[in-house]
mmCIF file of C-alpha atoms in Angstrom:
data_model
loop_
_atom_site.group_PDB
_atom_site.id
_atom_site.type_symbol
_atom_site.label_atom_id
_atom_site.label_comp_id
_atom_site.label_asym_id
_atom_site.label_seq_id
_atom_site.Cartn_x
_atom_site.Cartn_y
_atom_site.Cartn_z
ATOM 1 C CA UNK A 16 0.000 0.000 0.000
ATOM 2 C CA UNK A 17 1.410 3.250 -1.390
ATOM 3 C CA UNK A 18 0.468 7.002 -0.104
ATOM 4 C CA UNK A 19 -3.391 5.862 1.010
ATOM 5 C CA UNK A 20 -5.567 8.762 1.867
ATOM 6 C CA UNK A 21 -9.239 8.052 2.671
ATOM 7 C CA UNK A 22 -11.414 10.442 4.010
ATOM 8 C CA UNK A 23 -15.245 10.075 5.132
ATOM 9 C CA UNK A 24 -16.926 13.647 4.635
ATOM 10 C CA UNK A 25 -14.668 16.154 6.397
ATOM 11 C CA UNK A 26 -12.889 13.359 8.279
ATOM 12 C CA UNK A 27 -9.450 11.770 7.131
ATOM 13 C CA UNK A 28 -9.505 8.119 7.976
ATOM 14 C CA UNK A 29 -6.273 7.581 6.440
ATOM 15 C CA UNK A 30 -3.735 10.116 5.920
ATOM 16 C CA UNK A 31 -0.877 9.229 3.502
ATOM 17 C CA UNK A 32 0.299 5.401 4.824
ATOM 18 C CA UNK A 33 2.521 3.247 3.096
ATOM 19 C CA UNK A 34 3.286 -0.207 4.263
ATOM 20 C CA UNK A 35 4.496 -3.741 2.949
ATOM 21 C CA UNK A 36 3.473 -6.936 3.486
ATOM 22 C CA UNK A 37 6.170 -10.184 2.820
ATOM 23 C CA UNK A 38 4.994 -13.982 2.156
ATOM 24 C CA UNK A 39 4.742 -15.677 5.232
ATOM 25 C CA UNK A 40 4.602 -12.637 7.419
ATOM 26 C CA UNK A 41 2.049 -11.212 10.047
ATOM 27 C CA UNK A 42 1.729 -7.530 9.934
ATOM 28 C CA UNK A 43 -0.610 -6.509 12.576
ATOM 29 C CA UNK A 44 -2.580 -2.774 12.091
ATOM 30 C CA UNK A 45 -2.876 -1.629 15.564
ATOM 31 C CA UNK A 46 -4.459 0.950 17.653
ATOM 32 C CA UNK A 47 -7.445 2.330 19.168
ATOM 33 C CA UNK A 48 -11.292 2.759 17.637
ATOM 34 C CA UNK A 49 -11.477 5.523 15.196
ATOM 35 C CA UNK A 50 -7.619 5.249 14.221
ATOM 36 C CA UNK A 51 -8.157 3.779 10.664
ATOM 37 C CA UNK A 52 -7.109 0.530 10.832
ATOM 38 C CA UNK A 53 -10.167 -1.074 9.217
ATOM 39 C CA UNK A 54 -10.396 1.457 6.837
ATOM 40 C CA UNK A 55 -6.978 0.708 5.297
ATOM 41 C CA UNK A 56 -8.008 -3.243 5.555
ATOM 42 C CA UNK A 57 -11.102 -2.833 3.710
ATOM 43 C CA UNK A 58 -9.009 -1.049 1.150
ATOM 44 C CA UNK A 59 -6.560 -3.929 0.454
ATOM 45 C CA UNK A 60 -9.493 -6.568 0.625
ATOM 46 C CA UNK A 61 -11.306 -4.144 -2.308
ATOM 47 C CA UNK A 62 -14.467 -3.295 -0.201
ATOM 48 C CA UNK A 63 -13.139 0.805 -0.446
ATOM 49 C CA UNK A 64 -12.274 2.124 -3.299
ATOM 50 C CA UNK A 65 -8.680 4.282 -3.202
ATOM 51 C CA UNK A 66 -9.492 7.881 -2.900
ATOM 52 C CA UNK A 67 -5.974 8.628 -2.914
ATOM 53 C CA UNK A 68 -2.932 5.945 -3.326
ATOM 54 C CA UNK A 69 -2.499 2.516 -4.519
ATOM 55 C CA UNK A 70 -2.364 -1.381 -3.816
ATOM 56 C CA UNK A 71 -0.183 -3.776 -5.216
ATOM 57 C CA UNK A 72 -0.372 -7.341 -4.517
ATOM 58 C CA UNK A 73 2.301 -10.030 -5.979
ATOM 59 C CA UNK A 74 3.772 -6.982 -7.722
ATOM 60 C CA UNK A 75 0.697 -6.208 -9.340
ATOM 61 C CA UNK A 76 -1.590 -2.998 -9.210
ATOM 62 C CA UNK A 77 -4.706 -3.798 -8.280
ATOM 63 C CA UNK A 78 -6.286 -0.893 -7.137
ATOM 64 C CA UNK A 79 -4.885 2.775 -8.344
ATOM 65 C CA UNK A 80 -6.914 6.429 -7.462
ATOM 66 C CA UNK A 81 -8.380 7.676 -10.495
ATOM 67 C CA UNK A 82 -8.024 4.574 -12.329
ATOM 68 C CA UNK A 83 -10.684 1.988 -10.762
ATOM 69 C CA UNK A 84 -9.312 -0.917 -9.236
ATOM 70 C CA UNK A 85 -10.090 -4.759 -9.239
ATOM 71 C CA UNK A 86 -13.261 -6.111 -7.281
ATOM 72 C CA UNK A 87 -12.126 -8.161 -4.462
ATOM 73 C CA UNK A 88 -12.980 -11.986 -5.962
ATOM 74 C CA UNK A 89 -10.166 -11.131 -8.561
ATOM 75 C CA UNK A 90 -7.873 -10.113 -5.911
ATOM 76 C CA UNK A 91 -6.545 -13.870 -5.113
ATOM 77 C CA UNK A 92 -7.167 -12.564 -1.256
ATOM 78 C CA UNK A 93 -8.617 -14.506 1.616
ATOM 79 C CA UNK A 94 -10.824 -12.663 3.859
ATOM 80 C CA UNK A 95 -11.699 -13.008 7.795
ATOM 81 C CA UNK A 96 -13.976 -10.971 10.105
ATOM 82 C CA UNK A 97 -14.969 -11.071 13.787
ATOM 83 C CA UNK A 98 -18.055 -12.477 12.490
ATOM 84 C CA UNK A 99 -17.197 -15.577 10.991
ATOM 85 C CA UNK A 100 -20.718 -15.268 8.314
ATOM 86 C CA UNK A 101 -20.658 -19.168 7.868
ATOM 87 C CA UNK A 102 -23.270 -19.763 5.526
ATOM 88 C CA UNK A 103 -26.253 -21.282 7.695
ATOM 89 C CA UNK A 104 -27.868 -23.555 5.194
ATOM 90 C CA UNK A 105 -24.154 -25.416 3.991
ATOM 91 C CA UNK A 106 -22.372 -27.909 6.633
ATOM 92 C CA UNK A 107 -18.958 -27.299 7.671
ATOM 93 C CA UNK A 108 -17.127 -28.808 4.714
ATOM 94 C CA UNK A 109 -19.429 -27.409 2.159
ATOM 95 C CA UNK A 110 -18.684 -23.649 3.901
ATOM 96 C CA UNK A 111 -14.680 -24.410 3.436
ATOM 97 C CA UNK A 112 -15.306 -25.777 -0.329
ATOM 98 C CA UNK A 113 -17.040 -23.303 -1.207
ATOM 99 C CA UNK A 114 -14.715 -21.033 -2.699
ATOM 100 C CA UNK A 115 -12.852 -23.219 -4.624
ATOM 101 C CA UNK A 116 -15.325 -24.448 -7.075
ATOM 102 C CA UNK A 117 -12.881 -24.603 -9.637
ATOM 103 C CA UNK A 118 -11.355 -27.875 -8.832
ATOM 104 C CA UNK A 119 -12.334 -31.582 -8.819
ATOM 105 C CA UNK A 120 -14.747 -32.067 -6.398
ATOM 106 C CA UNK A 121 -11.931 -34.746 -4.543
ATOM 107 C CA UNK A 122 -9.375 -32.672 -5.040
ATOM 108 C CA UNK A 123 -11.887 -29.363 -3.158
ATOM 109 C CA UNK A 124 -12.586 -31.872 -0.508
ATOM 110 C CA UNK A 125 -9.208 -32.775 0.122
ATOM 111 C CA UNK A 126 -8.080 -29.498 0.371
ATOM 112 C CA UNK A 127 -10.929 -28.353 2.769
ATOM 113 C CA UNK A 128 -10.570 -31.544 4.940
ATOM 114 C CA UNK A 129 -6.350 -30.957 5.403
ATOM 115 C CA UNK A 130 -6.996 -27.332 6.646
ATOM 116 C CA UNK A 131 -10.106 -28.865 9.042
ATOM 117 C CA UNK A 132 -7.726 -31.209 10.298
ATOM 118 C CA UNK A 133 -5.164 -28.302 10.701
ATOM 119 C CA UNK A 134 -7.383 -26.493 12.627
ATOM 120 C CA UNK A 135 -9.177 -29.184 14.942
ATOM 121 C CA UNK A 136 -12.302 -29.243 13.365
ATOM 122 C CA UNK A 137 -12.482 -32.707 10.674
ATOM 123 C CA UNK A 138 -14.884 -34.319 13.279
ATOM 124 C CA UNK A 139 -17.277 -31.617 12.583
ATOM 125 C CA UNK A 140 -16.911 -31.378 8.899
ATOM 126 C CA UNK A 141 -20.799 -32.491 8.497
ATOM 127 C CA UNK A 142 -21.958 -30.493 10.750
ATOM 128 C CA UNK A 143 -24.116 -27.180 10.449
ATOM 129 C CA UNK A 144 -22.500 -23.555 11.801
ATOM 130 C CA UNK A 145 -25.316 -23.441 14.384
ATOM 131 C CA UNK A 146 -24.261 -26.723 16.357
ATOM 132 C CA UNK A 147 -20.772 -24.907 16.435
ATOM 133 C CA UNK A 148 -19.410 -23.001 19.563
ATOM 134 C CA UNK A 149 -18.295 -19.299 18.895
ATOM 135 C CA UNK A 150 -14.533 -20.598 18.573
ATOM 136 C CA UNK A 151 -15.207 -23.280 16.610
ATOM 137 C CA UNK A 152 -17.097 -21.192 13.810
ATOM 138 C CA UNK A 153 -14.058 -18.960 13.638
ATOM 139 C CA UNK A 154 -12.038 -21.729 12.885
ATOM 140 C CA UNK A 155 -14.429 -22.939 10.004
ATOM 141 C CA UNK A 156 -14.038 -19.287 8.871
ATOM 142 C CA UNK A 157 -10.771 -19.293 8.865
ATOM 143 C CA UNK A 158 -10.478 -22.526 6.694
ATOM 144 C CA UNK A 159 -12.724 -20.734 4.357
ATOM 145 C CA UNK A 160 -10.994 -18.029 3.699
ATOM 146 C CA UNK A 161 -7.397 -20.539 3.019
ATOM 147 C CA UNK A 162 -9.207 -22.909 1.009
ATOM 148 C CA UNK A 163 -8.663 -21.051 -2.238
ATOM 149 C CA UNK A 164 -5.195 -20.828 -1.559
ATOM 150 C CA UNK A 165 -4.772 -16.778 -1.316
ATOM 151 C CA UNK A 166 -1.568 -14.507 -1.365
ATOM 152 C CA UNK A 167 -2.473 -12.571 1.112
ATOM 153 C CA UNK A 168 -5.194 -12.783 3.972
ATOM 154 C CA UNK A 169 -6.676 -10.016 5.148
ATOM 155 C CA UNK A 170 -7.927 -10.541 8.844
ATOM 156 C CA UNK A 171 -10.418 -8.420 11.167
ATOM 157 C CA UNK A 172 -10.369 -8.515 14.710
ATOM 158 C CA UNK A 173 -11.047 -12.195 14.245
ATOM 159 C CA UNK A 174 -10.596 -13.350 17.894
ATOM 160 C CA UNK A 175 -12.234 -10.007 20.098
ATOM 161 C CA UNK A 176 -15.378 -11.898 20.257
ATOM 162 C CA UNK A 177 -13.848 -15.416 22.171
ATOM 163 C CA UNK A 178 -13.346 -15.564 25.721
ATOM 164 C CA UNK A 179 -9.910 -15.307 27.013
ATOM 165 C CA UNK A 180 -8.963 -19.037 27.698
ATOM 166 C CA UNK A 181 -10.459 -19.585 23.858
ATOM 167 C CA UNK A 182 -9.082 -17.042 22.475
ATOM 168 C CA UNK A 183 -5.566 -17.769 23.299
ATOM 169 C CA UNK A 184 -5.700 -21.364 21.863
ATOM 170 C CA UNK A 185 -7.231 -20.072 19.035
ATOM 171 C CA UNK A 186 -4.662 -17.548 17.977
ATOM 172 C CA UNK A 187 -2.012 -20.191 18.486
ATOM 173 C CA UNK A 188 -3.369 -22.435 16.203
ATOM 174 C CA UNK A 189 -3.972 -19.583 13.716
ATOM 175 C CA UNK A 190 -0.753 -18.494 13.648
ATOM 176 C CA UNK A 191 0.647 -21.599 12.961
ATOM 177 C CA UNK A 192 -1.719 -22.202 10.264
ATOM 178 C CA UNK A 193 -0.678 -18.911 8.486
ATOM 179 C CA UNK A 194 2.827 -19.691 9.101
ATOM 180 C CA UNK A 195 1.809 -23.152 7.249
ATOM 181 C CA UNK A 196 0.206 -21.262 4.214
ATOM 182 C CA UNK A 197 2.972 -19.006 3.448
ATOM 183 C CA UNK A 198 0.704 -15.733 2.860
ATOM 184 C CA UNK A 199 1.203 -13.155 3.938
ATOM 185 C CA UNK A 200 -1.733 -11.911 6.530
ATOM 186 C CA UNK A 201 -2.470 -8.364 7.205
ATOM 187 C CA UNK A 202 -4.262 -8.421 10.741
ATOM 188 C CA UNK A 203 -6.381 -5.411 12.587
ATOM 189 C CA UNK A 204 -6.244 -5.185 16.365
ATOM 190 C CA UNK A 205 -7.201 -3.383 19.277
ATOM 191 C CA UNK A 206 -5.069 -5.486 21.410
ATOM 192 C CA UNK A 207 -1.272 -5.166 22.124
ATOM 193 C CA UNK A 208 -0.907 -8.179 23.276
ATOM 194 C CA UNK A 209 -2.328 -10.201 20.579
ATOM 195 C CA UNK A 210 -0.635 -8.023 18.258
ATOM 196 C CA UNK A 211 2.906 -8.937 20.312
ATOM 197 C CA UNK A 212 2.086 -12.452 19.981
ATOM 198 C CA UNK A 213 0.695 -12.741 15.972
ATOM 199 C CA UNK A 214 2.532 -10.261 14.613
ATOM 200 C CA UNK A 215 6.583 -10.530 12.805
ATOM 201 C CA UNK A 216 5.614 -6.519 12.520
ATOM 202 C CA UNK A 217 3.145 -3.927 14.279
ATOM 203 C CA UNK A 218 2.027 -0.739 12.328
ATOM 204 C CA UNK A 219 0.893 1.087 15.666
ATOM 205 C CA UNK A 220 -1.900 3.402 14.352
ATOM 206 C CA UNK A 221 -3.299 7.103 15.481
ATOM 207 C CA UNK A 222 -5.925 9.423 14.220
ATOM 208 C CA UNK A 223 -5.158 7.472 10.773
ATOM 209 C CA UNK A 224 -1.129 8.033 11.037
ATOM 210 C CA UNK A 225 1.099 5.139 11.744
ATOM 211 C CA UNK A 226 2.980 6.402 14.685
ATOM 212 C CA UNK A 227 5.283 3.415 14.659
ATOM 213 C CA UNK A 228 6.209 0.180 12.240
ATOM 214 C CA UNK A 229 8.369 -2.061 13.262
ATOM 215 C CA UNK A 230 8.737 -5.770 15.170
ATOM 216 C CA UNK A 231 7.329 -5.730 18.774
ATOM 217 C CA UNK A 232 10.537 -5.903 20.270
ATOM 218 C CA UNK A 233 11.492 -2.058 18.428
ATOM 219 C CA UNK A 234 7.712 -0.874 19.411
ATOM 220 C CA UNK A 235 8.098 -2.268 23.281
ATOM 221 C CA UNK A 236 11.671 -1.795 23.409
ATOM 222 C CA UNK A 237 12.710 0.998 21.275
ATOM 223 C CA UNK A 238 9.158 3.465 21.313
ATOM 224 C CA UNK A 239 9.756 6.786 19.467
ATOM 225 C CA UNK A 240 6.351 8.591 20.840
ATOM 226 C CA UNK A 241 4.733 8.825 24.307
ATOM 227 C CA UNK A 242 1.753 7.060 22.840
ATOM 228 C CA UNK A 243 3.940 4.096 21.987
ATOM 229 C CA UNK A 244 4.760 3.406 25.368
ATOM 230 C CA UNK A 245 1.404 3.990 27.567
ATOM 231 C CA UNK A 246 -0.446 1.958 24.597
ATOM 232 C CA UNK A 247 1.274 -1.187 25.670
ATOM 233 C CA UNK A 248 0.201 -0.706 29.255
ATOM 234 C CA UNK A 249 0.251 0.929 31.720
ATOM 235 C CA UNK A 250 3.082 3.541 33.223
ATOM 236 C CA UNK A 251 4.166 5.537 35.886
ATOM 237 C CA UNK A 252 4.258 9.217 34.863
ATOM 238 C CA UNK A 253 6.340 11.925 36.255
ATOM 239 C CA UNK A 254 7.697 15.196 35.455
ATOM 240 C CA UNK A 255 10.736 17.384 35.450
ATOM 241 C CA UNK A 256 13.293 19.709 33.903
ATOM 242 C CA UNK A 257 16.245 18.315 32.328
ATOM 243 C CA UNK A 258 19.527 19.417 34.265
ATOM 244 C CA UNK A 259 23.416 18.456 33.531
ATOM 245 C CA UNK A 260 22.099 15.590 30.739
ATOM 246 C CA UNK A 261 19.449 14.278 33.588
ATOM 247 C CA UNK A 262 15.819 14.601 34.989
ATOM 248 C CA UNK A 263 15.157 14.267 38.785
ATOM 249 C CA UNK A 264 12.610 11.774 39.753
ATOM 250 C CA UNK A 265 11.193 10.800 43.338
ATOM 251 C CA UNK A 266 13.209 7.865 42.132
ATOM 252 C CA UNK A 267 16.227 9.018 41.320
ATOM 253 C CA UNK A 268 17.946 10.932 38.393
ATOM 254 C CA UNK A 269 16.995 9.375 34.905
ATOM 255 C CA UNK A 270 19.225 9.592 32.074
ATOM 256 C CA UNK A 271 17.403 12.474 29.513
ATOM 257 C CA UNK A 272 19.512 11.614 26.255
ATOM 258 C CA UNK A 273 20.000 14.327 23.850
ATOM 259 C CA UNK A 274 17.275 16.621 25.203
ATOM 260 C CA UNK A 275 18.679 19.551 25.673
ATOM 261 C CA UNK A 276 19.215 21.720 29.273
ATOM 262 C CA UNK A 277 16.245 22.807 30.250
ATOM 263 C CA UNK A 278 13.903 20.908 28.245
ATOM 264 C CA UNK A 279 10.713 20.025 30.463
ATOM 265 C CA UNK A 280 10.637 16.767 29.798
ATOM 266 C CA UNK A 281 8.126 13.776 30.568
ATOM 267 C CA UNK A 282 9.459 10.703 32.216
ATOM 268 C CA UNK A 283 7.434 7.078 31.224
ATOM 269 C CA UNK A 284 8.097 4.633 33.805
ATOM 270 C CA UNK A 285 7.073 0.634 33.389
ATOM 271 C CA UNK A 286 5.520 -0.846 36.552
ATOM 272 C CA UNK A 287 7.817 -3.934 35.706
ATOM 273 C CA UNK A 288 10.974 -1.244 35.895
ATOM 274 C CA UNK A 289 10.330 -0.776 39.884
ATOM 275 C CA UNK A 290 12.540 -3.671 41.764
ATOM 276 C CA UNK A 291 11.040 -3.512 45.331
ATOM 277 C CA UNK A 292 12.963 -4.689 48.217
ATOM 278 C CA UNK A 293 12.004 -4.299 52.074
ATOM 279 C CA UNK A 294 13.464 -2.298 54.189
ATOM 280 C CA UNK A 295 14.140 -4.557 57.462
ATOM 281 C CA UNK A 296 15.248 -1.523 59.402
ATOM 282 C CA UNK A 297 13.573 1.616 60.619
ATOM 283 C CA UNK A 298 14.180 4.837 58.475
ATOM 284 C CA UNK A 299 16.264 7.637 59.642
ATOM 285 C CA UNK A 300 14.281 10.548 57.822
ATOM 286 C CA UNK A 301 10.886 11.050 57.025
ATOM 287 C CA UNK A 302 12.394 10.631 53.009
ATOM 288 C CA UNK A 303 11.452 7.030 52.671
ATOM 289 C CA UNK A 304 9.476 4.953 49.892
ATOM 290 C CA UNK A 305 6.575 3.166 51.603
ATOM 291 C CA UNK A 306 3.935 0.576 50.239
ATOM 292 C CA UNK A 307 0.194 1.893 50.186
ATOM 293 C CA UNK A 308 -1.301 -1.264 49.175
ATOM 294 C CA UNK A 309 -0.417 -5.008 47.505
ATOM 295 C CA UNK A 310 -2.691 -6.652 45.360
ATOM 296 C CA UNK A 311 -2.106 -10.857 44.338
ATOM 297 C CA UNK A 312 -2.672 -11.191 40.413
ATOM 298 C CA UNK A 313 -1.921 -14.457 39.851
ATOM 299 C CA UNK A 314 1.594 -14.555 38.261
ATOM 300 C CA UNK A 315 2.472 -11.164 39.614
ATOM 301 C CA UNK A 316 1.865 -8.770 42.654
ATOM 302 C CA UNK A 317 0.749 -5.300 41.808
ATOM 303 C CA UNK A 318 2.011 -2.449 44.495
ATOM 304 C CA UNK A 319 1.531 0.778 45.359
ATOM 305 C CA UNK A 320 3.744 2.812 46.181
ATOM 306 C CA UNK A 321 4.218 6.358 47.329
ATOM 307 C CA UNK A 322 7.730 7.170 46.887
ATOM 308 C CA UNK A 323 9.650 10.081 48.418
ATOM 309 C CA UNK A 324 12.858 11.805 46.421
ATOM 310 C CA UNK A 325 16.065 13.200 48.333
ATOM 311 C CA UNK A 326 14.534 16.563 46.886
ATOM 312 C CA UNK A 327 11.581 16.651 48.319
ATOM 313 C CA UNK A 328 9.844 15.361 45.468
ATOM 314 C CA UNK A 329 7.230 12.414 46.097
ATOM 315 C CA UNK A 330 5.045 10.378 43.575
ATOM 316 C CA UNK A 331 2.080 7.567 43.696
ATOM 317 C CA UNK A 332 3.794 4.615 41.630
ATOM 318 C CA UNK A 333 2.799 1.327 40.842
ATOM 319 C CA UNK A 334 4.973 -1.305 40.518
ATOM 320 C CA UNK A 335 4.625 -5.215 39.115
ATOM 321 C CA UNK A 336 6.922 -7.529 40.620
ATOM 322 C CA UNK A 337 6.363 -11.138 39.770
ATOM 323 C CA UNK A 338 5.117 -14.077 42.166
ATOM 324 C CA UNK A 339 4.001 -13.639 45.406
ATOM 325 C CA UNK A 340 4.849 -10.302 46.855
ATOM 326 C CA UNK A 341 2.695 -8.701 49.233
ATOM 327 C CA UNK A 342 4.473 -6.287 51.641
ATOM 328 C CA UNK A 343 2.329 -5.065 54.459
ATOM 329 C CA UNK A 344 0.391 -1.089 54.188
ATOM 330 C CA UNK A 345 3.297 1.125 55.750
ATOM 331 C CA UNK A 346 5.954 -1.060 55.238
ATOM 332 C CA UNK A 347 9.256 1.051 53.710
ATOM 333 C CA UNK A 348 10.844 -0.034 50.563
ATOM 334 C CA UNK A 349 13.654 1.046 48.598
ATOM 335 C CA UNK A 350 13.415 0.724 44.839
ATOM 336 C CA UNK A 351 15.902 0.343 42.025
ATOM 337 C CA UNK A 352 15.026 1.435 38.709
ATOM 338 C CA UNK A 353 15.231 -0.958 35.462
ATOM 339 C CA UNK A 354 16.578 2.122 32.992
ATOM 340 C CA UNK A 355 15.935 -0.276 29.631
ATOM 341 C CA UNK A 356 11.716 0.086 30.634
ATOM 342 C CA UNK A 357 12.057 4.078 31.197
ATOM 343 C CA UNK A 358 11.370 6.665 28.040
ATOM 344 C CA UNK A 359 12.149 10.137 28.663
ATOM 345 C CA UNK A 360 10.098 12.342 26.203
ATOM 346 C CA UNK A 361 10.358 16.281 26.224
ATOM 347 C CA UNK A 362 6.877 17.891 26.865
ATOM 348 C CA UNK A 363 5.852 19.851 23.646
ATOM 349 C CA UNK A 364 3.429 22.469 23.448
ATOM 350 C CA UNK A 365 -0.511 21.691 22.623
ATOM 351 C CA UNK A 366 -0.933 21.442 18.492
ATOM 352 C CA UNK A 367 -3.774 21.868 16.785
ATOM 353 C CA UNK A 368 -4.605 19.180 14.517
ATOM 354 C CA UNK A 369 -5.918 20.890 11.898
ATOM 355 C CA UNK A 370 -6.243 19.954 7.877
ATOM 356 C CA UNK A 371 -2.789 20.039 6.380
ATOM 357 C CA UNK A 372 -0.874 18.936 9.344
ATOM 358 C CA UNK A 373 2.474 16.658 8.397
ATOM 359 C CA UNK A 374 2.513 13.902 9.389
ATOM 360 C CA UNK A 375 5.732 14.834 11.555
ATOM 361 C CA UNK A 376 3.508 17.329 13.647
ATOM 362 C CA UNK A 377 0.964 13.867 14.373
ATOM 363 C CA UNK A 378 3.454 12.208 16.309
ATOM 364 C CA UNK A 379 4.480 15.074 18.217
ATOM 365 C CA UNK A 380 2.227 13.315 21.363
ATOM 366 C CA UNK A 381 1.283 16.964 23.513
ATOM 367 C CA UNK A 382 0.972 17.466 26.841
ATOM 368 C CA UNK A 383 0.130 20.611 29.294
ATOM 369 C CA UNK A 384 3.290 21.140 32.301
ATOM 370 C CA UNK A 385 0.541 19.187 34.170
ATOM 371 C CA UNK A 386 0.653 16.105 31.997
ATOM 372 C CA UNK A 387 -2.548 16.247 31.284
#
C-alpha cells in the first residue's frame, strides 16, 4: 500500500500510509477505535475504493486512485472478520469448499478436509455452523478463507469476540496455520498483546497516522512517541526539567539523552521497571518509599507505592513484581530502577490538529506542564 488517503466527509480516515506486506509474514494494524485501521483493511481486501494511493499485490496494481481498481474476488485474497458469516444452510465442509469451485470435487474436498484437520475441526466437517461453539465457527471461517489458496489474507479482529482461555488457543493455532500457508496476513487489532504475539511486525496506528512500524521488540523496546509506550500498558508518569544531561525523579535521576538543558521533559516509567525490596530496618528521615497497598494477580503482585525523592519530590507509583509479593500497608521499601523500561520524552506544546498537518507534527504526542 502506497500514499493511502481516505477520508469520510470532512474526516481523514487515512492520511498518507505506506506499508508492505512479505509472504509468510504477520503484519498486525494496531491501535485504538477511530484510528483507521479497518479502513486501510477494507481497502486492500477491495471493499473501499482508493481515494488517494495505490495497492499492489504479488507486484501487481490492483487498485490505483483515479483509475478503478479490481473487485475483491479477482484479488486472489482470503478474507476473515470477527463475524465468521458461515453460511447457515451449507455444513462445515461445504462452507470451506465453497470457494474453490474450480477444482475436482476430490481434489476441493481434500483441500478443505487438510486445513479442518489443521485447525481441529475434521470431526465436525458435516456439521451445520449453528451446532458450532463461537470458537469453533471462527475456525471454520478461517479454513474458508485458506481454502482457495490466497496470497495474502486479510484478517479483522477475528478473535475479540472469544473468551480469554479460547481465544488464546485459538490464535495459536492460527498463527501456525498462516505460518503453514505461506501468505502473507495483514491483521487489525485493538489489542497489544495479541498483536505482540501474531505479529513478525506492528504498524501502531493514530488518528489514521502510523505512529510506529516495526517488530514488537522495536515498538516495546525501542518506542519513538509517548503514545507508543502507555499503549502497551500501563506507566508511571512523572515530570521534570532536564539538568546536567538528567531529569530528577522521586526515584532518582533518569538519564534524559539528547534533550537539551532545560527541556521540560516527561518521564514514562514501566511498573515492571520498579525492583522492590524491604526495608528490614527503621528509616532515619521522614524521606522514605513506603507501600500503600499489595494486590495478588496471579503470576504477579501489583504495588503501590508512594515514593519520596532526596529533593523533596514524592510520587504515587505502581509497581509489578512477579510471584508472590505482598508487603504489608506502611511497610518502607527502597526501589531500584530498570533504565531499559524508562522513556524520557520532552513535553511539547498543545498542536492543533488541523487539515494540512504533516505527518511529523501527528506524532508530536502533547501534553500541558501538568501532563494532562
Amino acid at each position: 500500500m502506497q500514499g493511502i488517503r481516505h477520508v469520510f466527509g470532512n474526516l481523514a480516515a487515512v492520511s498518507d500510509v505506506s506499508l508492505d506486506v512479505h509472504a509468510g509474514e504477520v503484519v498486525c494494524l494496531l491501535g485504538p477505535s477511530g484510528c483507521g485501521k479497518t479502513t486501510l483493511l477494507r481497502i486492500a481486501a477491495g471493499l473501499e475504493a482508493v481515494q488517494q494511493g495505490a495497492v499492489a499485490i504479488h507486484g501487481r496494481t490492483v487498485a490505483v486512485s483515479g483509475e478503478g481498481s479490481l473487485p475483491p474476488e479477482k484479488r486472489n485474497v482470503g478474507l476473515a472478520f470477527q463475524d465468521s458469516a458461515l453460511f447457515p444452510h451449507l455444513k462445515v465442509l461445504e462452507n470451506v469448499t465453497f470457494g474453490i469451485k474450480s477444482q475436482p470435487a476430490a481434489q476441493r474436498r481434500k483441500r478443505a478436509m487438510d486445513l479442518l484437520e489443521q485447525l481441529g475441526m475434521a470431526p465436525y466437517a458435516m456439521a451445520y455452523p449453528h451446532t458450532l461453539s463461537g470458537g469453533q465457527q471462527q475456525r471454520v471461517a478461517l479454513a474458508r478463507a485458506l481454502a482457495p489458496e490466497p496470497q495474502v489474507m486479510l484478517l479483522d479482529e477475528p478473535f475479540s469476540s472469544l473468551d480469554a482461555r479460547l481465544r488464546d488457543r485459538i490464535r495459536d493455532d492460527t498463527l501456525h496455520v498462516l505460518k503453514r500457508a505461506g501468505a502473507g496476513t495483514l491483521l487489525v487489532t485493538h489489542d497489544p498483546e495479541e498483536a505482540m504475539f501474531m505479529a513478525d511486525r506492528i504498524a501502531l496506528m493514530r488518528d489514521g497516522w502510523i505512529v510506529q512500524f516495526g517488530t514488537p521488540r522495536e515498538l516495546y523496546c525501542y518506542p519513538r512517541d509517548p503514545f507508543v509506550v502507555t499503549f502497551f500498558g500501563d506507566v508511571n508518569e512523572v515530570y521534570g526539567r532536564v539538568q546536567g544531561s538528567v531529569v530528577q525523579t522521586p526515584l532518582g535521576a533518569v538519564d534524559a539523552g539528547d534533550l537539551p538543558e532545560g527541556t521540560r521533559a516527561q518521564v514514562l516509567i514501566r511498573p515492571e521497571a520498579l525492583h522492590v525490596t524491604e526495608l528490614n530496618e527503621s528509616p532515619t528521615t521522614h524521606q522514605y518509599s513506603h507501600v500503600i497497598m499489595a494486590k495478588l494477580l496471579g503470576r504477579s503482585s501489583l504495588l503501590h507505592i508512594c515514593a519520596h525523592g532526596q529533593d523533596g519530590q514524592e510520587a504515587h507509583l505502581h509497581a509489578r513484581v512477579p510471584g508472590v509479593f505482598l508487603p504489608v500497608e506502611g511497610q518502607p521499601v527502597t526501589i531500584r530502577l530498570d533504565p531499559s523500561q524508562v522513556f524520557v520524552f520532552p513535553v511539547v506544546p498543545r498542536t492543533r490538529m488541523a487539515h494540512g498537518d504533516t505527518q511529523e507534527d501527528h506524532r508530536e504526542y502533547a501534553y500541558s506542564d501538568d501532563g494532562q
